[in-house]
């Protein structure tokens, strides 16, 4: 046994310390029998009193266990027990950030993920997956991998990807900008975080649609913003309700409001742009599925209507390709480019180059646009099937919104109460239908219960069957809802 005494303090303390280090570094393993005191005396030349004192010290600290008639054994578990206790014992939040994070209960949870036990899933958090696009992505990644430069990628994102995105959004979304205005990020989540760090001080007011995409709301809250909701109706955010109060930033999904699917009307777009200009406020335009053509006229981006440069446009490939690709982009206001780059650098220095090169290739080769066209046409068929299926009894009272674009619609059930909705979800699950409440997207409880009806994972032929089963469950719930409810009596 190779033990070095460090000459600090009394001899028994030095021996105990040397043994402890050997145990902690793994040189003496858990369960090992350490030399009897007599042998240790012979090995080290220390007195027996010193060795016994060192062993007793280690026993007291839980590193050694003495077994009568057998010797002393290393008991590392004592150490892990104490550290496990230390870890499992909840410590008070150490920063304002952690304090806020602890207040946000659903942090990191992704609602709307497919429940594998159901046959028909109206899931909405995943785009429509096609084996063709996954195979193409795999081929492109393999093809470009040998040419990826091994040095640190540019903080702002690879210039070739920025150029490809620039051309794409100019053609498809009417956005006039420079490739240098584009910042590549790893999705909307990071886009919002970087934007918040550039614009928001603690407790700055930020307006968000109510209901809204929970990811955006939670990031803003984590960054310390004072987030408040502005109601949405069939024409999008009720912009007039903003006029009475100041807000530093307004977050909107104008092309296809998430989750209601409303399109922000032209008049409200103009009013919002005027508001931002007049109040020196900023606007985040989250165009998460703007690349999918609508049944009606394609909706122009808010950014393309903005003469004052107050709109920060955010795009993501999560819905148009798949979320695992973790790529998105921000069109930055020119005067704040440096600040955006500082905030992005602080997040992660730069994004991996391989995915960026592969994405560039997907766009430049036309594969991405082809995929968009194919997906859009498939989704349009499913939207039609959804609308038709809901036109029959027993859905007369059900109101659908957002059925003219995207990959989900919202079904409002005015005759049910929230507790009936939970029952509806349970009944549907028994029949093999995966339903998802829209509740996670409301800051305050909605007046009317509603469902998110995604159709990216359900074939058009299956839609009438699945909606039929939903009808049966709704019928059963209504019957239950009409039965007298037990009254709460307070005595
Ligand atoms: C409104 C909205 N924006 C953006 C996203 C995509 O987020 P990310 O790019 O971080 O994957 C989603 C995903 O569900 C969304 O619903």
CSV table of C-alpha atoms and ligand atoms in Angstrom, one decimal:
chain,number,residue,atom,x,y,z
A,1,UNK,CA,0.0,0.0,0.0
A,2,UNK,CA,1.5,3.3,-1.1
A,3,UNK,CA,0.7,6.0,1.4
A,4,UNK,CA,2.3,9.4,1.5
A,5,UNK,CA,1.9,11.5,4.7
A,6,UNK,CA,1.7,15.2,3.9
A,7,UNK,CA,3.5,16.5,7.0
A,8,UNK,CA,0.5,18.6,8.0
A,9,UNK,CA,-0.8,18.2,11.6
A,10,UNK,CA,-0.6,15.3,13.9
A,11,UNK,CA,0.6,12.0,12.7
A,12,UNK,CA,-2.6,10.1,13.2
A,13,UNK,CA,-4.5,12.9,11.2
A,14,UNK,CA,-1.9,12.6,8.4
A,15,UNK,CA,-2.4,8.8,8.2
A,16,UNK,CA,-6.2,9.1,8.3
A,17,UNK,CA,-6.0,11.7,5.5
A,18,UNK,CA,-3.7,9.5,3.4
A,19,UNK,CA,-6.0,6.5,3.8
A,20,UNK,CA,-9.1,8.6,3.1
A,21,UNK,CA,-7.6,10.0,-0.2
A,22,UNK,CA,-6.7,6.4,-1.3
A,23,UNK,CA,-10.4,5.4,-0.6
A,24,UNK,CA,-11.9,8.4,-2.4
A,25,UNK,CA,-9.7,8.0,-5.4
A,26,UNK,CA,-10.6,4.3,-5.6
A,27,UNK,CA,-7.1,3.0,-5.0
A,28,UNK,CA,-8.5,1.2,-2.0
A,29,UNK,CA,-11.8,-0.2,-3.0
A,30,UNK,CA,-15.1,-0.5,-1.1
A,31,UNK,CA,-15.1,-3.8,0.9
A,32,UNK,CA,-11.3,-4.1,1.1
A,33,UNK,CA,-9.8,-5.3,4.3
A,34,UNK,CA,-7.1,-2.8,5.3
A,35,UNK,CA,-3.9,-4.1,7.0
A,36,UNK,CA,-4.3,-4.9,10.7
A,37,UNK,CA,-2.7,-2.2,13.0
A,38,UNK,CA,0.3,-4.4,13.6
A,39,UNK,CA,1.1,-4.7,9.9
A,40,UNK,CA,0.4,-1.0,9.3
A,41,UNK,CA,2.9,-0.2,12.1
A,42,UNK,CA,5.5,-2.4,10.4
A,43,UNK,CA,4.8,-0.8,7.0
A,44,UNK,CA,4.8,2.9,8.1
A,45,UNK,CA,7.1,2.9,11.1
A,46,UNK,CA,4.4,4.8,13.0
A,47,UNK,CA,3.5,3.9,16.6
A,48,UNK,CA,0.6,1.5,17.3
A,49,UNK,CA,-1.2,4.3,19.2
A,50,UNK,CA,-1.0,6.6,16.1
A,51,UNK,CA,-2.3,3.8,13.8
A,52,UNK,CA,-5.2,2.9,16.1
A,53,UNK,CA,-6.1,6.6,16.5
A,54,UNK,CA,-6.2,7.0,12.6
A,55,UNK,CA,-8.3,3.9,12.2
A,56,UNK,CA,-10.8,5.0,14.9
A,57,UNK,CA,-10.9,8.4,13.2
A,58,UNK,CA,-11.9,6.8,9.9
A,59,UNK,CA,-14.5,4.6,11.6
A,60,UNK,CA,-16.0,7.7,13.2
A,61,UNK,CA,-16.2,9.3,9.8
A,62,UNK,CA,-17.8,6.2,8.2
A,63,UNK,CA,-14.9,5.2,6.0
A,64,UNK,CA,-14.0,2.0,7.9
A,65,UNK,CA,-16.0,-0.6,9.7
A,66,UNK,CA,-14.4,-2.8,12.3
A,67,UNK,CA,-15.6,-6.4,12.3
A,68,UNK,CA,-14.8,-8.3,15.6
A,69,UNK,CA,-12.2,-11.0,15.0
A,70,UNK,CA,-11.9,-10.2,11.3
A,71,UNK,CA,-10.4,-6.7,10.9
A,72,UNK,CA,-11.3,-3.3,9.5
A,73,UNK,CA,-13.0,-2.9,6.1
A,74,UNK,CA,-13.5,0.0,3.8
A,75,UNK,CA,-17.2,1.1,3.8
A,76,UNK,CA,-17.6,3.6,1.0
A,77,UNK,CA,-21.4,3.4,1.2
A,78,UNK,CA,-21.3,5.5,4.3
A,79,UNK,CA,-19.9,8.3,2.1
A,80,UNK,CA,-22.4,7.9,-0.6
A,81,UNK,CA,-25.2,7.7,2.0
A,82,UNK,CA,-24.2,11.1,3.2
A,83,UNK,CA,-23.8,12.6,-0.2
A,84,UNK,CA,-27.1,11.1,-1.3
A,85,UNK,CA,-28.8,12.6,1.6
A,86,UNK,CA,-27.2,15.9,0.8
A,87,UNK,CA,-28.4,15.7,-2.8
A,88,UNK,CA,-32.0,14.6,-2.1
A,89,UNK,CA,-32.4,17.2,0.6
A,90,UNK,CA,-34.0,20.2,-1.2
A,91,UNK,CA,-31.9,23.3,-0.8
A,92,UNK,CA,-33.6,26.7,-1.0
A,93,UNK,CA,-33.4,28.2,-4.5
A,94,UNK,CA,-30.0,29.8,-4.8
A,95,UNK,CA,-30.8,32.5,-7.4
A,96,UNK,CA,-33.7,34.5,-8.7
A,97,UNK,CA,-33.6,32.4,-11.9
A,98,UNK,CA,-34.0,29.1,-9.9
A,99,UNK,CA,-36.7,30.7,-7.8
A,100,UNK,CA,-38.7,31.6,-10.9
A,101,UNK,CA,-38.0,28.1,-12.5
A,102,UNK,CA,-39.4,26.4,-9.4
A,103,UNK,CA,-42.6,28.4,-9.8
A,104,UNK,CA,-43.1,27.1,-13.3
A,105,UNK,CA,-44.5,23.7,-12.7
A,106,UNK,CA,-44.6,22.2,-16.2
A,107,UNK,CA,-41.1,23.3,-17.2
A,108,UNK,CA,-39.6,20.9,-19.7
A,109,UNK,CA,-42.9,18.9,-20.1
A,110,UNK,CA,-44.1,18.6,-23.7
A,111,UNK,CA,-47.9,18.3,-23.9
A,112,UNK,CA,-49.5,16.6,-26.8
A,113,UNK,CA,-46.9,13.8,-27.2
A,114,UNK,CA,-48.4,10.5,-28.5
A,115,UNK,CA,-49.6,8.0,-25.9
A,116,UNK,CA,-48.3,4.7,-27.4
A,117,UNK,CA,-51.3,2.8,-26.0
A,118,UNK,CA,-53.8,4.5,-28.3
A,119,UNK,CA,-54.7,3.5,-31.8
A,120,UNK,CA,-55.8,6.9,-33.1
A,121,UNK,CA,-53.7,9.8,-31.8
A,122,UNK,CA,-54.7,13.4,-32.3
A,123,UNK,CA,-51.3,14.4,-31.1
A,124,UNK,CA,-50.1,17.9,-32.1
A,125,UNK,CA,-46.6,18.5,-30.8
A,126,UNK,CA,-44.9,16.5,-33.6
A,127,UNK,CA,-45.0,17.3,-37.3
A,128,UNK,CA,-46.1,14.8,-39.9
A,129,UNK,CA,-43.3,12.3,-40.1
A,130,UNK,CA,-42.4,10.8,-43.4
A,131,UNK,CA,-39.8,8.1,-43.9
A,132,UNK,CA,-38.8,9.7,-47.2
A,133,UNK,CA,-37.7,12.9,-45.5
A,134,UNK,CA,-35.9,11.1,-42.7
A,135,UNK,CA,-34.0,8.9,-45.2
A,136,UNK,CA,-33.2,12.0,-47.3
A,137,UNK,CA,-31.9,13.8,-44.1
A,138,UNK,CA,-29.8,10.8,-43.2
A,139,UNK,CA,-28.3,10.6,-46.7
A,140,UNK,CA,-27.5,14.4,-46.7
A,141,UNK,CA,-25.9,14.2,-43.3
A,142,UNK,CA,-23.7,11.3,-44.4
A,143,UNK,CA,-22.8,13.0,-47.7
A,144,UNK,CA,-21.7,16.3,-46.1
A,145,UNK,CA,-20.1,15.0,-42.9
A,146,UNK,CA,-16.6,14.6,-44.4
A,147,UNK,CA,-16.5,18.2,-45.6
A,148,UNK,CA,-17.5,19.8,-42.3
A,149,UNK,CA,-14.8,22.1,-41.1
A,150,UNK,CA,-13.5,21.0,-37.7
A,151,UNK,CA,-12.9,24.5,-36.3
A,152,UNK,CA,-15.4,26.5,-34.2
A,153,UNK,CA,-18.4,27.4,-36.4
A,154,UNK,CA,-19.4,31.1,-36.7
A,155,UNK,CA,-21.4,32.4,-33.7
A,156,UNK,CA,-24.0,33.8,-36.0
A,157,UNK,CA,-24.4,30.5,-37.9
A,158,UNK,CA,-22.8,29.3,-41.1
A,159,UNK,CA,-22.9,32.0,-43.8
A,160,UNK,CA,-24.1,29.5,-46.4
A,161,UNK,CA,-27.1,28.5,-44.3
A,162,UNK,CA,-27.9,32.2,-43.6
A,163,UNK,CA,-27.8,32.8,-47.3
A,164,UNK,CA,-30.1,29.8,-48.1
A,165,UNK,CA,-32.6,30.9,-45.4
A,166,UNK,CA,-32.4,34.5,-46.6
A,167,UNK,CA,-33.4,33.4,-50.2
A,168,UNK,CA,-36.1,31.0,-48.8
A,169,UNK,CA,-37.9,33.6,-46.6
A,170,UNK,CA,-37.7,36.3,-49.2
A,171,UNK,CA,-39.4,34.1,-51.8
A,172,UNK,CA,-41.9,32.4,-49.4
A,173,UNK,CA,-42.6,35.0,-46.7
A,174,UNK,CA,-41.8,38.3,-48.5
A,175,UNK,CA,-39.1,39.1,-46.0
A,176,UNK,CA,-36.6,41.7,-47.2
A,177,UNK,CA,-33.4,41.5,-45.1
A,178,UNK,CA,-29.7,40.9,-45.5
A,179,UNK,CA,-28.1,37.4,-44.8
A,180,UNK,CA,-26.2,39.3,-42.1
A,181,UNK,CA,-29.5,40.1,-40.3
A,182,UNK,CA,-30.1,36.3,-39.8
A,183,UNK,CA,-29.0,34.5,-36.7
A,184,UNK,CA,-29.1,30.7,-36.6
A,185,UNK,CA,-30.4,29.4,-33.3
A,186,UNK,CA,-31.3,25.9,-32.1
A,187,UNK,CA,-35.1,26.5,-32.2
A,188,UNK,CA,-37.8,29.0,-31.2
A,189,UNK,CA,-36.9,28.4,-27.5
A,190,UNK,CA,-33.4,29.8,-27.9
A,191,UNK,CA,-34.6,32.5,-30.3
A,192,UNK,CA,-37.0,33.8,-27.6
A,193,UNK,CA,-34.3,33.5,-24.9
A,194,UNK,CA,-31.7,35.4,-26.8
A,195,UNK,CA,-34.3,38.1,-27.8
A,196,UNK,CA,-35.4,38.4,-24.1
A,197,UNK,CA,-31.8,38.8,-23.0
A,198,UNK,CA,-31.3,41.6,-25.5
A,199,UNK,CA,-34.5,43.5,-24.8
A,200,UNK,CA,-35.8,42.7,-21.3
A,201,UNK,CA,-34.9,43.8,-17.9
A,202,UNK,CA,-36.3,42.2,-14.8
A,203,UNK,CA,-40.1,43.0,-14.4
A,204,UNK,CA,-40.4,44.6,-17.9
A,205,UNK,CA,-43.9,44.1,-19.1
A,206,UNK,CA,-44.3,41.6,-22.0
A,207,UNK,CA,-47.6,41.0,-23.8
A,208,UNK,CA,-48.4,37.5,-25.0
A,209,UNK,CA,-51.5,36.0,-26.7
A,210,UNK,CA,-54.0,34.3,-24.4
A,211,UNK,CA,-54.0,31.3,-25.0
A,212,UNK,CA,-50.4,31.0,-26.1
A,213,UNK,CA,-47.5,28.7,-26.8
A,214,UNK,CA,-46.3,27.7,-23.3
A,215,UNK,CA,-42.6,27.5,-24.4
A,216,UNK,CA,-42.5,31.2,-25.3
A,217,UNK,CA,-44.3,32.2,-22.1
A,218,UNK,CA,-42.1,30.1,-19.8
A,219,UNK,CA,-38.9,31.4,-21.3
A,220,UNK,CA,-40.0,35.0,-20.9
A,221,UNK,CA,-41.0,34.3,-17.3
A,222,UNK,CA,-37.7,32.6,-16.6
A,223,UNK,CA,-35.9,35.6,-18.0
A,224,UNK,CA,-37.7,37.8,-15.5
A,225,UNK,CA,-40.3,39.4,-17.7
A,226,UNK,CA,-43.7,40.4,-16.3
A,227,UNK,CA,-45.8,38.4,-18.8
A,228,UNK,CA,-49.5,39.3,-19.2
A,229,UNK,CA,-52.0,37.9,-21.6
A,230,UNK,CA,-54.1,39.7,-24.3
A,231,UNK,CA,-57.1,37.7,-25.3
A,232,UNK,CA,-57.4,36.2,-28.8
A,233,UNK,CA,-60.6,36.0,-30.8
A,234,UNK,CA,-61.3,34.9,-34.4
A,235,UNK,CA,-59.2,37.8,-35.8
A,236,UNK,CA,-56.2,37.0,-33.6
A,237,UNK,CA,-54.9,39.1,-30.6
A,238,UNK,CA,-57.2,41.9,-29.6
A,239,UNK,CA,-54.6,44.5,-30.2
A,240,UNK,CA,-56.9,47.4,-29.0
A,241,UNK,CA,-56.5,46.0,-25.5
A,242,UNK,CA,-52.9,46.9,-25.6
A,243,UNK,CA,-53.4,50.5,-26.2
A,244,UNK,CA,-54.1,51.3,-22.5
A,245,UNK,CA,-50.8,50.0,-21.2
A,246,UNK,CA,-47.1,50.0,-22.1
A,247,UNK,CA,-45.3,46.9,-23.0
A,248,UNK,CA,-41.7,46.4,-24.0
A,249,UNK,CA,-42.4,43.4,-26.2
A,250,UNK,CA,-45.4,41.8,-27.8
A,251,UNK,CA,-45.3,38.1,-28.8
A,252,UNK,CA,-47.6,37.0,-31.6
A,253,UNK,CA,-48.2,34.1,-34.0
A,254,UNK,CA,-50.0,36.2,-36.6
A,255,UNK,CA,-50.1,33.7,-39.5
A,256,UNK,CA,-51.7,30.9,-37.5
A,257,UNK,CA,-52.3,31.8,-33.9
A,258,UNK,CA,-51.1,29.1,-31.6
A,259,UNK,CA,-53.2,27.3,-30.5
A,260,UNK,CA,-56.5,28.8,-31.8
A,261,UNK,CA,-55.5,29.0,-35.4
A,262,UNK,CA,-56.9,32.5,-35.9
A,263,UNK,CA,-55.2,34.7,-38.5
A,264,UNK,CA,-54.3,38.2,-37.3
A,265,UNK,CA,-56.5,40.5,-39.4
A,266,UNK,CA,-54.9,43.2,-41.6
A,267,UNK,CA,-56.4,46.0,-39.5
A,268,UNK,CA,-55.0,44.5,-36.3
A,269,UNK,CA,-51.6,44.0,-37.9
A,270,UNK,CA,-51.4,47.6,-38.8
A,271,UNK,CA,-52.6,48.7,-35.4
A,272,UNK,CA,-49.9,46.5,-33.8
A,273,UNK,CA,-47.2,47.9,-35.9
A,274,UNK,CA,-48.3,51.4,-35.1
A,275,UNK,CA,-48.4,50.6,-31.4
A,276,UNK,CA,-44.9,49.2,-31.5
A,277,UNK,CA,-43.6,52.2,-33.4
A,278,UNK,CA,-45.4,54.7,-31.2
A,279,UNK,CA,-44.3,53.1,-27.9
A,280,UNK,CA,-40.8,52.0,-28.9
A,281,UNK,CA,-41.9,48.5,-28.3
A,282,UNK,CA,-40.7,45.4,-30.1
A,283,UNK,CA,-42.7,42.5,-31.6
A,284,UNK,CA,-41.7,38.9,-31.8
A,285,UNK,CA,-43.4,37.2,-34.8
A,286,UNK,CA,-43.3,33.5,-34.3
A,287,UNK,CA,-43.9,32.1,-37.7
A,288,UNK,CA,-43.7,28.4,-36.6
A,289,UNK,CA,-45.7,27.0,-39.4
A,290,UNK,CA,-45.9,29.9,-41.8
A,291,UNK,CA,-44.2,27.8,-44.5
A,292,UNK,CA,-47.3,25.7,-44.9
A,293,UNK,CA,-49.6,27.1,-47.5
A,294,UNK,CA,-53.1,27.9,-46.3
A,295,UNK,CA,-56.3,26.7,-47.9
A,296,UNK,CA,-57.0,30.3,-48.5
A,297,UNK,CA,-54.5,33.0,-49.7
A,298,UNK,CA,-51.0,32.6,-48.2
A,299,UNK,CA,-50.8,35.0,-45.3
A,300,UNK,CA,-48.0,37.6,-45.6
A,301,UNK,CA,-45.6,37.9,-42.7
A,302,UNK,CA,-45.9,40.7,-40.3
A,303,UNK,CA,-42.2,41.5,-40.8
A,304,UNK,CA,-42.9,42.2,-44.5
A,305,UNK,CA,-45.5,44.8,-43.5
A,306,UNK,CA,-43.3,46.6,-41.0
A,307,UNK,CA,-41.9,50.0,-42.2
A,308,UNK,CA,-40.3,50.8,-38.8
A,309,UNK,CA,-38.1,47.7,-38.2
A,310,UNK,CA,-39.8,46.8,-34.9
A,311,UNK,CA,-40.5,43.1,-35.8
A,312,UNK,CA,-38.2,40.3,-34.8
A,313,UNK,CA,-39.0,37.4,-37.1
A,314,UNK,CA,-38.5,33.9,-35.7
A,315,UNK,CA,-38.6,30.7,-37.8
A,316,UNK,CA,-38.1,27.1,-36.9
A,317,UNK,CA,-37.6,23.8,-38.8
A,318,UNK,CA,-39.2,21.9,-36.0
A,319,UNK,CA,-42.7,21.8,-37.6
A,320,UNK,CA,-41.6,21.9,-41.2
A,321,UNK,CA,-38.9,19.1,-40.9
A,322,UNK,CA,-38.8,17.6,-37.4
A,323,UNK,CA,-37.9,18.9,-33.9
A,324,UNK,CA,-34.9,16.7,-33.4
A,325,UNK,CA,-33.0,18.8,-36.0
A,326,UNK,CA,-33.0,21.7,-33.5
A,327,UNK,CA,-32.5,24.5,-35.9
A,328,UNK,CA,-34.3,27.8,-36.2
A,329,UNK,CA,-33.4,31.4,-37.0
A,330,UNK,CA,-34.1,35.0,-36.0
A,331,UNK,CA,-34.2,38.0,-38.3
A,332,UNK,CA,-32.6,40.6,-36.0
A,333,UNK,CA,-33.2,44.3,-36.0
A,334,UNK,CA,-30.1,45.7,-37.7
A,335,UNK,CA,-29.2,48.2,-34.8
A,336,UNK,CA,-29.2,45.3,-32.3
A,337,UNK,CA,-27.2,42.7,-34.2
A,338,UNK,CA,-24.1,43.0,-32.0
A,339,UNK,CA,-26.3,42.5,-28.8
A,340,UNK,CA,-28.0,39.4,-30.3
A,341,UNK,CA,-24.6,37.9,-31.2
A,342,UNK,CA,-23.3,38.5,-27.6
A,343,UNK,CA,-26.4,36.9,-26.2
A,344,UNK,CA,-26.1,33.9,-28.5
A,345,UNK,CA,-22.4,33.5,-27.8
A,346,UNK,CA,-23.2,33.4,-24.1
A,347,UNK,CA,-25.7,30.6,-24.7
A,348,UNK,CA,-23.5,28.1,-26.5
A,349,UNK,CA,-20.7,29.8,-28.4
A,350,UNK,CA,-22.0,28.3,-31.7
A,351,UNK,CA,-24.2,25.5,-33.0
A,352,UNK,CA,-22.8,22.2,-34.4
A,353,UNK,CA,-21.7,22.7,-38.0
A,354,UNK,CA,-22.9,19.3,-39.4
A,355,UNK,CA,-26.6,20.0,-39.1
A,356,UNK,CA,-26.2,23.5,-40.4
A,357,UNK,CA,-24.3,22.2,-43.5
A,358,UNK,CA,-26.9,19.4,-44.0
A,359,UNK,CA,-29.8,21.9,-43.7
A,360,UNK,CA,-28.1,24.2,-46.3
A,361,UNK,CA,-27.9,21.3,-48.7
A,362,UNK,CA,-31.6,20.4,-48.0
A,363,UNK,CA,-32.7,23.9,-48.9
A,364,UNK,CA,-30.3,24.5,-51.8
A,365,UNK,CA,-31.1,21.2,-53.5
A,366,UNK,CA,-34.9,21.9,-53.4
A,367,UNK,CA,-35.6,18.9,-51.2
A,368,UNK,CA,-36.9,21.1,-48.4
A,369,UNK,CA,-39.4,22.9,-50.6
A,370,UNK,CA,-40.5,19.7,-52.2
A,371,UNK,CA,-41.1,18.2,-48.7
A,372,UNK,CA,-43.1,21.4,-47.7
A,373,UNK,CA,-45.3,21.1,-50.8
A,374,UNK,CA,-46.0,17.4,-50.2
A,375,UNK,CA,-46.7,17.9,-46.5
A,376,UNK,CA,-48.9,20.8,-47.2
A,377,UNK,CA,-51.0,18.9,-49.6
A,378,UNK,CA,-51.3,15.9,-47.2
A,379,UNK,CA,-52.3,18.1,-44.4
A,380,UNK,CA,-54.9,19.9,-46.5
A,381,UNK,CA,-56.5,16.5,-47.2
A,382,UNK,CA,-56.6,15.7,-43.5
A,383,UNK,CA,-58.0,19.2,-42.6
A,384,UNK,CA,-60.8,18.6,-45.0
A,385,UNK,CA,-61.5,15.2,-43.5
A,386,UNK,CA,-61.5,16.7,-40.0
A,387,UNK,CA,-64.0,19.4,-41.0
A,388,UNK,CA,-66.3,16.9,-42.6
A,389,UNK,CA,-66.2,14.5,-39.7
A,390,UNK,CA,-67.2,17.3,-37.3
A,391,UNK,CA,-70.1,18.4,-39.5
A,392,UNK,CA,-72.2,15.4,-38.3
A,393,UNK,CA,-74.1,14.8,-35.1
A,394,UNK,CA,-73.3,14.9,-32.2
A,395,UNK,CA,-71.0,17.8,-32.9
A,396,UNK,CA,-73.6,20.5,-33.6
A,397,UNK,CA,-72.5,22.5,-30.5
A,398,UNK,CA,-68.8,22.0,-31.1
A,399,UNK,CA,-67.0,25.0,-32.5
A,400,UNK,CA,-63.8,24.4,-34.6
A,401,UNK,CA,-61.2,27.0,-35.0
A,402,UNK,CA,-58.0,27.1,-37.0
A,403,UNK,CA,-59.1,24.6,-39.6
A,404,UNK,CA,-57.8,26.6,-42.6
A,405,UNK,CA,-54.1,26.0,-42.0
A,406,UNK,CA,-51.4,24.1,-40.1
A,407,UNK,CA,-51.5,20.7,-38.6
A,408,UNK,CA,-54.0,21.0,-35.8
A,409,UNK,CA,-57.3,22.6,-35.1
A,410,UNK,CA,-59.0,23.4,-31.8
A,411,UNK,CA,-62.4,22.0,-30.8
A,412,UNK,CA,-64.4,24.1,-28.3
A,413,UNK,CA,-66.9,22.2,-26.2
A,414,UNK,CA,-69.3,24.8,-24.7
A,415,UNK,CA,-71.7,22.3,-23.2
A,416,UNK,CA,-69.1,20.6,-21.1
A,417,UNK,CA,-67.4,21.7,-17.9
A,418,UNK,CA,-63.7,21.2,-17.2
A,419,UNK,CA,-64.3,18.1,-15.1
A,420,UNK,CA,-66.4,16.6,-17.9
A,421,UNK,CA,-63.4,17.1,-20.2
A,422,UNK,CA,-61.2,15.0,-18.0
A,423,UNK,CA,-63.9,12.3,-18.2
A,424,UNK,CA,-64.0,12.6,-22.0
A,425,UNK,CA,-60.3,12.1,-22.3
A,426,UNK,CA,-60.4,9.0,-20.1
A,427,UNK,CA,-63.4,7.5,-22.1
A,428,UNK,CA,-61.7,8.2,-25.4
A,429,UNK,CA,-58.5,6.5,-24.2
A,430,UNK,CA,-60.5,3.4,-23.3
A,431,UNK,CA,-61.7,3.4,-27.0
A,432,UNK,CA,-58.2,3.8,-28.3
A,433,UNK,CA,-58.4,7.5,-29.1
A,434,UNK,CA,-55.7,9.9,-27.9
A,435,UNK,CA,-57.2,13.3,-27.0
A,436,UNK,CA,-55.4,16.3,-25.6
A,437,UNK,CA,-56.8,19.2,-23.6
A,438,UNK,CA,-55.8,22.7,-24.6
A,439,UNK,CA,-55.6,23.6,-20.9
A,440,UNK,CA,-51.7,23.9,-20.8
A,441,UNK,CA,-51.9,26.8,-23.2
A,442,UNK,CA,-54.0,29.1,-21.0
A,443,UNK,CA,-52.6,31.3,-18.3
A,444,UNK,CA,-56.0,31.6,-16.8
A,445,UNK,CA,-58.6,28.9,-17.0
A,446,UNK,CA,-60.6,29.2,-20.3
A,447,UNK,CA,-64.3,29.8,-20.0
A,448,UNK,CA,-65.0,26.9,-22.4
A,449,UNK,CA,-63.1,23.6,-22.3
A,450,UNK,CA,-61.3,22.8,-25.5
A,451,UNK,CA,-59.3,20.1,-27.2
A,452,UNK,CA,-56.2,20.3,-29.4
A,453,UNK,CA,-56.9,18.1,-32.4
A,454,UNK,CA,-53.6,17.5,-34.2
A,455,UNK,CA,-53.8,15.5,-37.4
A,456,UNK,CA,-50.1,15.0,-38.3
A,457,UNK,CA,-50.2,11.5,-36.9
A,458,UNK,CA,-53.5,10.2,-38.2
A,459,UNK,CA,-54.3,9.1,-41.7
A,460,UNK,CA,-57.1,10.9,-43.6
A,461,UNK,CA,-59.0,7.5,-43.9
A,462,UNK,CA,-58.8,7.0,-40.1
A,463,UNK,CA,-60.1,10.5,-39.3
A,464,UNK,CA,-63.9,9.7,-39.7
A,465,UNK,CA,-63.5,6.5,-37.5
A,466,UNK,CA,-61.6,8.3,-34.8
A,467,UNK,CA,-63.9,11.3,-34.8
A,468,UNK,CA,-66.9,8.9,-34.7
A,469,UNK,CA,-65.5,7.3,-31.5
A,470,UNK,CA,-65.0,10.7,-30.1
A,471,UNK,CA,-68.6,11.4,-30.8
A,472,UNK,CA,-69.7,8.3,-28.8
A,473,UNK,CA,-67.6,9.5,-25.9
A,474,UNK,CA,-69.0,13.0,-26.1
A,475,UNK,CA,-72.5,11.6,-26.1
A,476,UNK,CA,-71.7,9.6,-22.9
A,477,UNK,CA,-70.2,12.7,-21.3
A,478,UNK,CA,-73.2,14.9,-22.1
A,479,UNK,CA,-75.5,12.4,-20.5
A,480,UNK,CA,-73.3,12.5,-17.4
A,481,UNK,CA,-73.1,16.3,-17.5
A,482,UNK,CA,-77.0,16.5,-17.6
A,483,UNK,CA,-77.4,14.2,-14.6
A,484,UNK,CA,-77.7,16.2,-11.4
A,485,UNK,CA,-74.3,16.8,-9.8
A,486,UNK,CA,-73.8,16.1,-6.1
A,487,UNK,CA,-74.0,19.4,-4.2
A,488,UNK,CA,-71.2,20.6,-2.0
A,489,UNK,CA,-72.5,21.2,1.5
A,490,UNK,CA,-70.5,23.1,4.0
A,491,UNK,CA,-71.5,22.4,7.6
B,1,LIG,C1,-46.1,28.3,-31.5
B,1,LIG,C2,-44.9,27.5,-31.6
B,1,LIG,N1,-43.7,28.1,-31.9
B,1,LIG,C3,-42.6,27.4,-32.1
B,1,LIG,C4,-42.5,26.0,-31.9
B,1,LIG,C5,-41.3,25.2,-32.1
B,1,LIG,O1,-40.4,25.4,-31.1
B,1,LIG,P1,-38.9,24.9,-31.3
B,1,LIG,O2,-38.4,25.6,-32.5
B,1,LIG,O3,-38.2,25.4,-30.1
B,1,LIG,O4,-38.9,23.5,-31.4
B,1,LIG,C6,-43.7,25.3,-31.5
B,1,LIG,C7,-43.7,23.9,-31.3
B,1,LIG,O5,-44.6,23.3,-30.9
B,1,LIG,C8,-44.9,26.1,-31.4
B,1,LIG,O6,-46.1,25.5,-31.1
